[in-house]
XYZ file of C-alpha atoms in Angstrom:
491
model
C 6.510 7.612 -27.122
C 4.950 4.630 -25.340
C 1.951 3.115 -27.103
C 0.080 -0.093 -26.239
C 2.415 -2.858 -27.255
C 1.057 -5.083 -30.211
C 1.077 -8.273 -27.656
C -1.131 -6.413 -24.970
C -3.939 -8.965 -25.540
C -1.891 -11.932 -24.499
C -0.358 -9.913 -21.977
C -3.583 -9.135 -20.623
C -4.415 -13.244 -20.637
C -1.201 -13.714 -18.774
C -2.118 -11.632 -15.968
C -5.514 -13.140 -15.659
C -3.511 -16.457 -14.972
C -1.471 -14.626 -12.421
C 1.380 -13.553 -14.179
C 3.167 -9.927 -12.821
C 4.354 -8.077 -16.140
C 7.006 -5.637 -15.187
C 8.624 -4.686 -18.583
C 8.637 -5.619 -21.796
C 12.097 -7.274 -21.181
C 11.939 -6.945 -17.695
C 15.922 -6.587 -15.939
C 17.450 -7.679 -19.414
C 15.595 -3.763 -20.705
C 17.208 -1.690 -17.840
C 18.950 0.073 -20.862
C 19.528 3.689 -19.094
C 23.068 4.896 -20.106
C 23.065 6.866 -16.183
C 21.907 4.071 -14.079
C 24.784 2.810 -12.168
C 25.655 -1.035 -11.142
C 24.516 0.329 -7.669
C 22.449 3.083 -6.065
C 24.525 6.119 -5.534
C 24.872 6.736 -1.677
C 23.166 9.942 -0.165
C 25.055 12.882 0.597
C 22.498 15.194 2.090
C 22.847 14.867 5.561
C 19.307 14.073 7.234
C 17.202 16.767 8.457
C 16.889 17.489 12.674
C 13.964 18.995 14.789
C 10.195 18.061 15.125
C 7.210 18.595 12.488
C 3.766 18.994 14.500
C 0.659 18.392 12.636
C -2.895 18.020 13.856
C -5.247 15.633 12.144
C -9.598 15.371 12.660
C -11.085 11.941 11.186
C -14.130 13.412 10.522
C -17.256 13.885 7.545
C -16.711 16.114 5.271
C -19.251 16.760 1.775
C -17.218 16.170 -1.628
C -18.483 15.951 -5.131
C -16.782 12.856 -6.314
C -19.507 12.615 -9.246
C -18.627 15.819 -10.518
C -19.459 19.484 -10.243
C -23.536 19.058 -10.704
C -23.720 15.755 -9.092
C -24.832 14.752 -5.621
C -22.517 15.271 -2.996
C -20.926 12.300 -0.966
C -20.047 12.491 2.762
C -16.459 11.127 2.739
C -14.629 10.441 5.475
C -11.215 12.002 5.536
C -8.003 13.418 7.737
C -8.183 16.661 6.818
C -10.021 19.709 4.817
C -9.238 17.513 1.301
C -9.657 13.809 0.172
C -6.118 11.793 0.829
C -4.716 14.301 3.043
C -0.875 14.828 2.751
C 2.158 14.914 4.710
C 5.330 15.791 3.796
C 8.543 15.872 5.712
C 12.244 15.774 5.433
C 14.749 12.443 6.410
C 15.285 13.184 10.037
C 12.432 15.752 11.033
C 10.256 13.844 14.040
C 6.521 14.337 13.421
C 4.121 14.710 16.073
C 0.637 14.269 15.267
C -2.044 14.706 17.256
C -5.178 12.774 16.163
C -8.528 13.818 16.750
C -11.838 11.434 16.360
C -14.505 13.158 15.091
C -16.490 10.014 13.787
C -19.491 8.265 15.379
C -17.530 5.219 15.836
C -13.725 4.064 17.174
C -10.595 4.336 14.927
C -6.866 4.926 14.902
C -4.112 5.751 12.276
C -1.780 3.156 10.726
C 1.311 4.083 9.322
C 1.398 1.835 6.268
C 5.798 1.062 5.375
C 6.695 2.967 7.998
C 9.651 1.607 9.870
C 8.789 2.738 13.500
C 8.045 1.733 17.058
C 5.803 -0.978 17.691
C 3.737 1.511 19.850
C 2.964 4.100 17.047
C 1.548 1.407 14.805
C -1.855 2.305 15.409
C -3.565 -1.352 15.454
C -7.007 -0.803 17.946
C -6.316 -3.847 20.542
C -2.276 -4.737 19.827
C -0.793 -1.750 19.919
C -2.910 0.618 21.330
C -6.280 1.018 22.438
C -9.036 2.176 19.937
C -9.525 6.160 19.659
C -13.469 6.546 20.618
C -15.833 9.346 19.479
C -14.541 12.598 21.135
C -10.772 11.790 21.987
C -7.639 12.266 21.140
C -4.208 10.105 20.557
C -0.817 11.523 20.098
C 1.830 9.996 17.471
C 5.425 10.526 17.665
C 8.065 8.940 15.343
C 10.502 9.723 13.458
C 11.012 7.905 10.030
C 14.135 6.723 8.950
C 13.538 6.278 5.444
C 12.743 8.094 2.178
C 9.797 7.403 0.250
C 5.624 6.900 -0.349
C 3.955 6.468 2.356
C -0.022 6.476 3.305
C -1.907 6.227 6.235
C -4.985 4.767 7.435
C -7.577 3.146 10.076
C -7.021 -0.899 11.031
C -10.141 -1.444 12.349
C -14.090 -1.720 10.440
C -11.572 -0.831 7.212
C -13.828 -1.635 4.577
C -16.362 1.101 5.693
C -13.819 3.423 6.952
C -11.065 3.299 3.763
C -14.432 2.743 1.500
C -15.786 6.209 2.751
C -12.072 7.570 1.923
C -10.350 7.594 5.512
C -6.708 8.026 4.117
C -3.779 9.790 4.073
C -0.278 10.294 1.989
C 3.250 10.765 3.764
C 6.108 11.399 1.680
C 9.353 11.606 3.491
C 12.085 13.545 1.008
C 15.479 13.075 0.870
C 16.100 9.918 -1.980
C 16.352 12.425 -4.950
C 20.480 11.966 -7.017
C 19.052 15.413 -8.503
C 15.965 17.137 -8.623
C 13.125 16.311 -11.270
C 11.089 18.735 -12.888
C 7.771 17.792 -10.544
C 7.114 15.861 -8.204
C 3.144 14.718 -8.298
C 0.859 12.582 -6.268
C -1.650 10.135 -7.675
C -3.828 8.210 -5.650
C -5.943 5.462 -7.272
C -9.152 4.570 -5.509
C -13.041 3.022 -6.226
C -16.041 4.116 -4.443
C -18.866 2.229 -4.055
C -21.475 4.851 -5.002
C -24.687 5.113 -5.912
C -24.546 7.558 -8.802
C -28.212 9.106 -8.362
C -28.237 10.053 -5.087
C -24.279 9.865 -4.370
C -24.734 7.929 -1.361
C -22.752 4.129 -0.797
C -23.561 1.068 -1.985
C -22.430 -1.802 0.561
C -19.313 -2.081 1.086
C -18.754 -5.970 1.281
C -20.739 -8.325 -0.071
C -21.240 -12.393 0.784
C -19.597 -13.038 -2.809
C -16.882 -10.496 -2.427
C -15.526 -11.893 0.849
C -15.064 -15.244 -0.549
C -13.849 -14.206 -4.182
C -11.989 -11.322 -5.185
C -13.514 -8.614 -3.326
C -16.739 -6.429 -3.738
C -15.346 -3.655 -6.551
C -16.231 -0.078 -6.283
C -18.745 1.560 -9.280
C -16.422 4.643 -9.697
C -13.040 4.922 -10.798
C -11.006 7.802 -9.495
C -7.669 9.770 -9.724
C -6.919 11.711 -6.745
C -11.028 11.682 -6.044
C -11.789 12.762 -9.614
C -12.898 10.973 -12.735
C -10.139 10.589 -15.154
C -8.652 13.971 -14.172
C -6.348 16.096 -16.419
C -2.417 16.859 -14.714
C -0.560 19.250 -16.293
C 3.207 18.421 -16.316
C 6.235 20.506 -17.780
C 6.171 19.981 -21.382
C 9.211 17.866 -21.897
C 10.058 17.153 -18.482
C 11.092 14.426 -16.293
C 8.231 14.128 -13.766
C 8.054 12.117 -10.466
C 4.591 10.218 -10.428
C 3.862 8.949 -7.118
C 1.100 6.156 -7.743
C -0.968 5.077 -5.073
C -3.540 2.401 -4.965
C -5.795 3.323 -2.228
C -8.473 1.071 -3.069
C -10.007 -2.250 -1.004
C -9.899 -4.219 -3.457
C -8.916 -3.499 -6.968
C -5.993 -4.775 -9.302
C -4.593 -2.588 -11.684
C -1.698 -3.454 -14.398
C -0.688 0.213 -15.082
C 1.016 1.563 -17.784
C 1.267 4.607 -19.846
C 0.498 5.845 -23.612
C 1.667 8.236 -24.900
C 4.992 9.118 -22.647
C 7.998 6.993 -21.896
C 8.190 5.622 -18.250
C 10.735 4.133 -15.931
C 10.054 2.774 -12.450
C 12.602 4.088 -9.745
C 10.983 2.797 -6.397
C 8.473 -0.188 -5.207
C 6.746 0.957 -2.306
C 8.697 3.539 -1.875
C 11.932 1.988 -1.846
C 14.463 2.892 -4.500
C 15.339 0.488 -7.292
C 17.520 0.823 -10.166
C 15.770 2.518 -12.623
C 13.605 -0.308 -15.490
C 11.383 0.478 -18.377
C 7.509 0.944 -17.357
C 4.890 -1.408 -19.657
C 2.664 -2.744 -17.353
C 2.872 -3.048 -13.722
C 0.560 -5.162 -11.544
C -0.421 -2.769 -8.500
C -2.551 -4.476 -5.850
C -4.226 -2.009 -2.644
C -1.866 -0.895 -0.420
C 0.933 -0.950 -2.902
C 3.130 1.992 -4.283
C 5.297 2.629 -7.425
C 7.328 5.810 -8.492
C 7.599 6.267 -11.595
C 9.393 9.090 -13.591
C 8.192 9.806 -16.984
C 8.944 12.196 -20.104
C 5.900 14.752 -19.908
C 4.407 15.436 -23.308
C 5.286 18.132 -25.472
C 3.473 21.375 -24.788
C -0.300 20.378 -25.792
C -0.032 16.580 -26.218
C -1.032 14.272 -23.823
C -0.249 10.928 -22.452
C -2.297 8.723 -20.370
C -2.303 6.519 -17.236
C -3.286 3.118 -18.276
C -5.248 0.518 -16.367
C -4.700 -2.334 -19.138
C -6.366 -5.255 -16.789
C -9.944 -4.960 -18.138
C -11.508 -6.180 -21.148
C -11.451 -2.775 -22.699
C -8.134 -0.372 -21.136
C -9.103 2.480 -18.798
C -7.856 5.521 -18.656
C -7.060 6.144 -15.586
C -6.008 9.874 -15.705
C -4.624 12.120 -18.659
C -1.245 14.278 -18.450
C -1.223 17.251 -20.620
C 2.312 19.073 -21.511
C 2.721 22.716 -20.526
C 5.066 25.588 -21.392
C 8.294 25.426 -23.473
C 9.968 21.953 -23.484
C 13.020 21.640 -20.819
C 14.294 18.560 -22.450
C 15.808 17.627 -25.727
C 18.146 14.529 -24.938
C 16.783 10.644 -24.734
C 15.042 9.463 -21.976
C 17.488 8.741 -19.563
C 16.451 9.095 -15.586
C 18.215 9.728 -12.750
C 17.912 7.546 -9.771
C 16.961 7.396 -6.447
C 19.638 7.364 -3.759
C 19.781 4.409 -2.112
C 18.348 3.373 0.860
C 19.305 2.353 4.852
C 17.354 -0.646 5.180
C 18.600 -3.896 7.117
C 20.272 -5.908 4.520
C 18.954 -9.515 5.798
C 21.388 -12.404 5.736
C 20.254 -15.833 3.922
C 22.867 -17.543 4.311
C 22.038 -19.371 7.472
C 19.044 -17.588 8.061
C 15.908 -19.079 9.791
C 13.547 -19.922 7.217
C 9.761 -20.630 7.866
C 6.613 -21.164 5.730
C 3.021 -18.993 5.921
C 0.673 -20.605 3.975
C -2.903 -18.340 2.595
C -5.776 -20.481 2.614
C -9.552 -20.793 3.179
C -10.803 -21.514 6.891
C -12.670 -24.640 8.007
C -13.651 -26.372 11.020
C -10.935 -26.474 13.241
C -8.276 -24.582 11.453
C -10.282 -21.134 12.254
C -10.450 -22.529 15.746
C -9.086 -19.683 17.969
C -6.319 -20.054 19.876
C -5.307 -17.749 23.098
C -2.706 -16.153 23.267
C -0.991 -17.554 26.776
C 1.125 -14.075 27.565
C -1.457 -12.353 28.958
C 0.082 -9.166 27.520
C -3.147 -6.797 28.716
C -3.953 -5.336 25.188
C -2.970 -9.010 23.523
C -5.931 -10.036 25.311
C -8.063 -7.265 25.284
C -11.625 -7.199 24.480
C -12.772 -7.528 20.815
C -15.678 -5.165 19.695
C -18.241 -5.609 17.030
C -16.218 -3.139 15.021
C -13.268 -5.099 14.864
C -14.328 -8.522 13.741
C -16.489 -10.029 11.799
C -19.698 -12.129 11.573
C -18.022 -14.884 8.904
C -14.533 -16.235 8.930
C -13.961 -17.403 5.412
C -9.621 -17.501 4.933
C -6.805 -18.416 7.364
C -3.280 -18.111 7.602
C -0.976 -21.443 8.319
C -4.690 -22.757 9.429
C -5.235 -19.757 11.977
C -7.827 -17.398 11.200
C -8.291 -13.590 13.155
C -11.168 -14.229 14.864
C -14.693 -13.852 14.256
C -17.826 -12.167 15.361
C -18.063 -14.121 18.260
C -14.336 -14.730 19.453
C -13.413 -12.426 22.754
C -9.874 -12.573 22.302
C -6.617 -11.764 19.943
C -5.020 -15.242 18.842
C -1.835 -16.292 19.725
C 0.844 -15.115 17.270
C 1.636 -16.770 14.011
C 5.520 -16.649 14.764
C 7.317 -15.633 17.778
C 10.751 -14.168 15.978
C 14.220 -13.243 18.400
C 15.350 -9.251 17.928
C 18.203 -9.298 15.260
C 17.883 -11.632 13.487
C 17.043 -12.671 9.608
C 14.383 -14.257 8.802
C 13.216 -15.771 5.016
C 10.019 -16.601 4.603
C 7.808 -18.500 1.980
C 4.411 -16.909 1.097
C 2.399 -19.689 -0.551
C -0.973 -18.944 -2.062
C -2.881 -22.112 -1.550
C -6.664 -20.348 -2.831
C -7.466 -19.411 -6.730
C -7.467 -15.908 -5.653
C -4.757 -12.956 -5.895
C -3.728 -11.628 -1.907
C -2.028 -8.218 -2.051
C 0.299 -9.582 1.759
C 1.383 -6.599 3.925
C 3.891 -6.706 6.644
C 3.770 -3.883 9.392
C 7.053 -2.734 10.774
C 9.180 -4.025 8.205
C 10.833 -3.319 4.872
C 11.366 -7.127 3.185
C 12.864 -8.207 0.451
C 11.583 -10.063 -2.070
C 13.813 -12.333 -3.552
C 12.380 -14.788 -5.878
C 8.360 -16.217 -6.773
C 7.595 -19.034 -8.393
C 4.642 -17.775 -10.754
C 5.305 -13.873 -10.788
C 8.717 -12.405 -12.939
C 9.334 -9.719 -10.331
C 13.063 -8.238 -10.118
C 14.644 -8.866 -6.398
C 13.098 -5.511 -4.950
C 12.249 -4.337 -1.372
C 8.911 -3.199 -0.024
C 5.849 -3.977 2.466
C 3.274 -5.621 0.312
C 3.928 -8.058 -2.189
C 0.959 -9.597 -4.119
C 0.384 -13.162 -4.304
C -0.862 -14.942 -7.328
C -3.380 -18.184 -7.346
C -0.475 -21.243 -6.504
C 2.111 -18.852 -6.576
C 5.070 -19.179 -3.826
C 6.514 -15.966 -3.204
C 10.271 -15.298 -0.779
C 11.054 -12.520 0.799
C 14.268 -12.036 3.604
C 13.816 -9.487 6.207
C 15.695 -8.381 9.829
C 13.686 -8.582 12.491
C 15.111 -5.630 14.494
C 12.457 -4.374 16.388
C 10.150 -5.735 18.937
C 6.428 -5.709 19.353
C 3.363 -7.792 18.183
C 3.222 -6.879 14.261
C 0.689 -7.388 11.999
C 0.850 -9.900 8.634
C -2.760 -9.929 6.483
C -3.914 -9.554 3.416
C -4.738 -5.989 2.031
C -7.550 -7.061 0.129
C -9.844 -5.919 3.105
C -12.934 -7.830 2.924
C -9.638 -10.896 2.789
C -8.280 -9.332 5.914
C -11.887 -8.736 7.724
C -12.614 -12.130 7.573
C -9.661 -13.627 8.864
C -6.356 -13.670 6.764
C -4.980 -11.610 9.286
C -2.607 -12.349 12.165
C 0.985 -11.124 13.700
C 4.171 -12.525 14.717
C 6.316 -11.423 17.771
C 9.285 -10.160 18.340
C 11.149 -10.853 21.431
């Protein structure tokens, strides 16, 4: 059983300073007799043939309050909040996307490894889907894992009325666990009388640490109850779907290991607290409670912990032994070469004067220097990347990229924090790696979005193996929608 630890206070303090906590003893407390040196390689052989799903961004009512509570009109992909996907290693899915929304939009596939093309940015990669039409995806995935999906363009109102999605793509299970479960983490901004929103951003929120919803929910319900198999080693998908909050998770009252980061498999490590910025992932197997106990997802980074959602043990236990989980399988990703690699520096930073200055892209690539629309930028520029800033309400243009990287080959970059704020940094089109921080004890791991602590210098390595114009910016969106956004090119 997993309680609170008796040093959660300092713990706590720690974080506030910027300090990640991922285990008590962090890679020393591995300490599963199965887990191997390394990943054991897949065997299943990946799946073939095409998966065709249709999708509507449209309003839908949902009582997020509760059953006798005003209704809310969330926006969402399909007939239920967080709309999910799921398909097999190897299946090619073919969406088509239909806008049913009074305003322009598109679909981001947030981790996904695909072409440049499909990566649904309104004005880079494609043009924006208007009121009325339609846009066909087509990819196919090559790796395992948690996924989501979700507009890249007026995000905060769009992902703040709920405009998300889940992908899982299966195929990184050693052996199967006893259930497999979803859990998406997101804040509204709500007023609770009449269920309608509160704004979105606010003045204060775009220069701090973001405007923070007034409801807390699990998979668009207050502190839900999850049955699990009583005794059971359960696959807990955590999401955090949210705009702006922080969370340092944990559980009570059930033992917990972490087996991937973003979706990508890692050896399997004791679960205490883990920091999980927006836009990040972590599965997490656990030992459900016996039939009628309960344990509890944890949100210990508030002055008083919140419980986040409650898991409640069902039916006859199916396990006896320790707590011993098996891992994921490992993954395909591009293994990037330091040794010898280029390395280069990206610096996060307010904007001022000059350095928010935009600068024009010289290409002339046709949707590099397409019109911008009031929907897409914004009325303030307030943070800036290596002193370039996306530009603001009144800039016409994309700016020229931050980088312009050559097909093939490593990269390792340094991600320095140069504000007193936390910056959840995503990546589109790649899987890095992160390989060391200077402020954060995080284990070498790979994913999409790493978060960035105030001074805090984080490396990752990554091959650049594709080639397009892909998108770097923080996932803190009121961050991103006031300038810390930009891309670097692949040629």
């Amino acid at each position: 059983m997993m309680s609170m630890p008796s040093n959660a206070l300092s713990r706590r303090t720690l974080l506030g300073g910027g300090l990640a906590v991922a285990g008590a003893a962090l890679l020393s407390a591995r300490g599963f007799a199965r887990t191997p040196a390394k990943l054991p390689k897949r065997t299943r052989a990946p799946a073939s043939g095409e998966k065709a799903i249709s999708l509507a961004a449209q309003e839908r009512p949902f009582r997020l309050l509760g059953a006798e509570a005003p209704e809310t009109a969330i926006w969402t992909y399909g007939p239920e909040p967080f709309h999910l996907v799921r398909l097999a290693r190897g299946e090619t899915l073919s969406v088509d996307f239909e806008n049913r929304l009074p305003e322009h939009t598109s679909i981001h596939w947030h981790g996904l490894r695909i072409p440049n093309d499909q990566d649904g940015v309104p004005y880079v990669t494609q043009a924006p889907v208007k009121p009325g039409e339609r846009h066909s995806y087509r990819f196919t995935p090559p790796d395992t894992g948690t996924f989501w999906f979700h507009p890249h363009c007026d995000t905060a109102a769009q992902l703040g009325r709920g405009l998300a999605g889940v992908m899982i793509v299966e195929g990184d299970e050693s052996r199967p666990y006893d259930e497999d479960i979803v859990v998406v983490l997101k804040d509204w901004r709500l007023d609770e009388k009449t269920g309608g929103y509160l704004p979105f951003s606010t003045p204060r929120g775009e220069l701090r640490a973001g405007t923070f919803g007034t409801v807390r929910t699990a998979n668009a319900a207050i502190a839900p109850r999850i049955a699990l198999p009583a005794g059971g080693d359960c696959r807990l998908r955590l999401l955090n779907l949210d705009s702006t909050r922080i969370g340092s998770l944990g559980f009570e009252g059930m033992e917990a290991a972490i087996v991937a980061i973003d979706g990508n498999p890692i050896a399997p490590f004791p679960l205490h607290e883990w920091r999980l910025g927006p836009a990040m992932r972590l599965d997490v197997v656990v030992r459900a409670p016996a039939s009628g106990a309960e344990g509890r997802l944890m949100d210990f980074f508030a002055a008083e912990p919140v419980t986040l959602a409650t898991f409640v043990g069902e039916g006859e236990a199916l396990k006896t032994g320790s707590f011993d989980p098996a891992p994921l399988t490992a993954s395909d990703i591009p293994e990037p070469k330091t040794k010898g690699a280029e390395r280069l520096r990206l610096a996060f930073a307010t904007a001022s004067g000059g350095k928010a200055a935009l600068a024009i892209d010289d290409d002339r690539d046709p949707l590099a220097n397409a019109l911008l629309d009031s929907l897409c930028s914004a009325s303030k520029t307030n943070w800036s990347m290596n002193g370039q800033s996306w530009p603001g309400g009144d800039h016409s243009n994309v700016p020229a990229p931050l980088f312009t990287l050559k097909e093939g080959r490593s990269y390792v970059v340094e991600l320095s924090n140069e504000t007193p704020h936390v910056h959840p940094i995503h990546l589109h089109g790649f899987t890095f790696k992160v390989l060391n921080s200077t402020r954060a004890e995080l284990p070498v791991h790979y994913a999409d979005t790493v978060l960035l602590t105030p001074n805090d210098r984080v490396t990752i390595g990554f091959v650049a193996d594709r080639v397009g114009a892909w998108m770097v910016h923080c996932h803190l969106i009121e961050h991103q929608e006031t300038g810390m956004m930009g891309y670097v090119r692949v040629v």
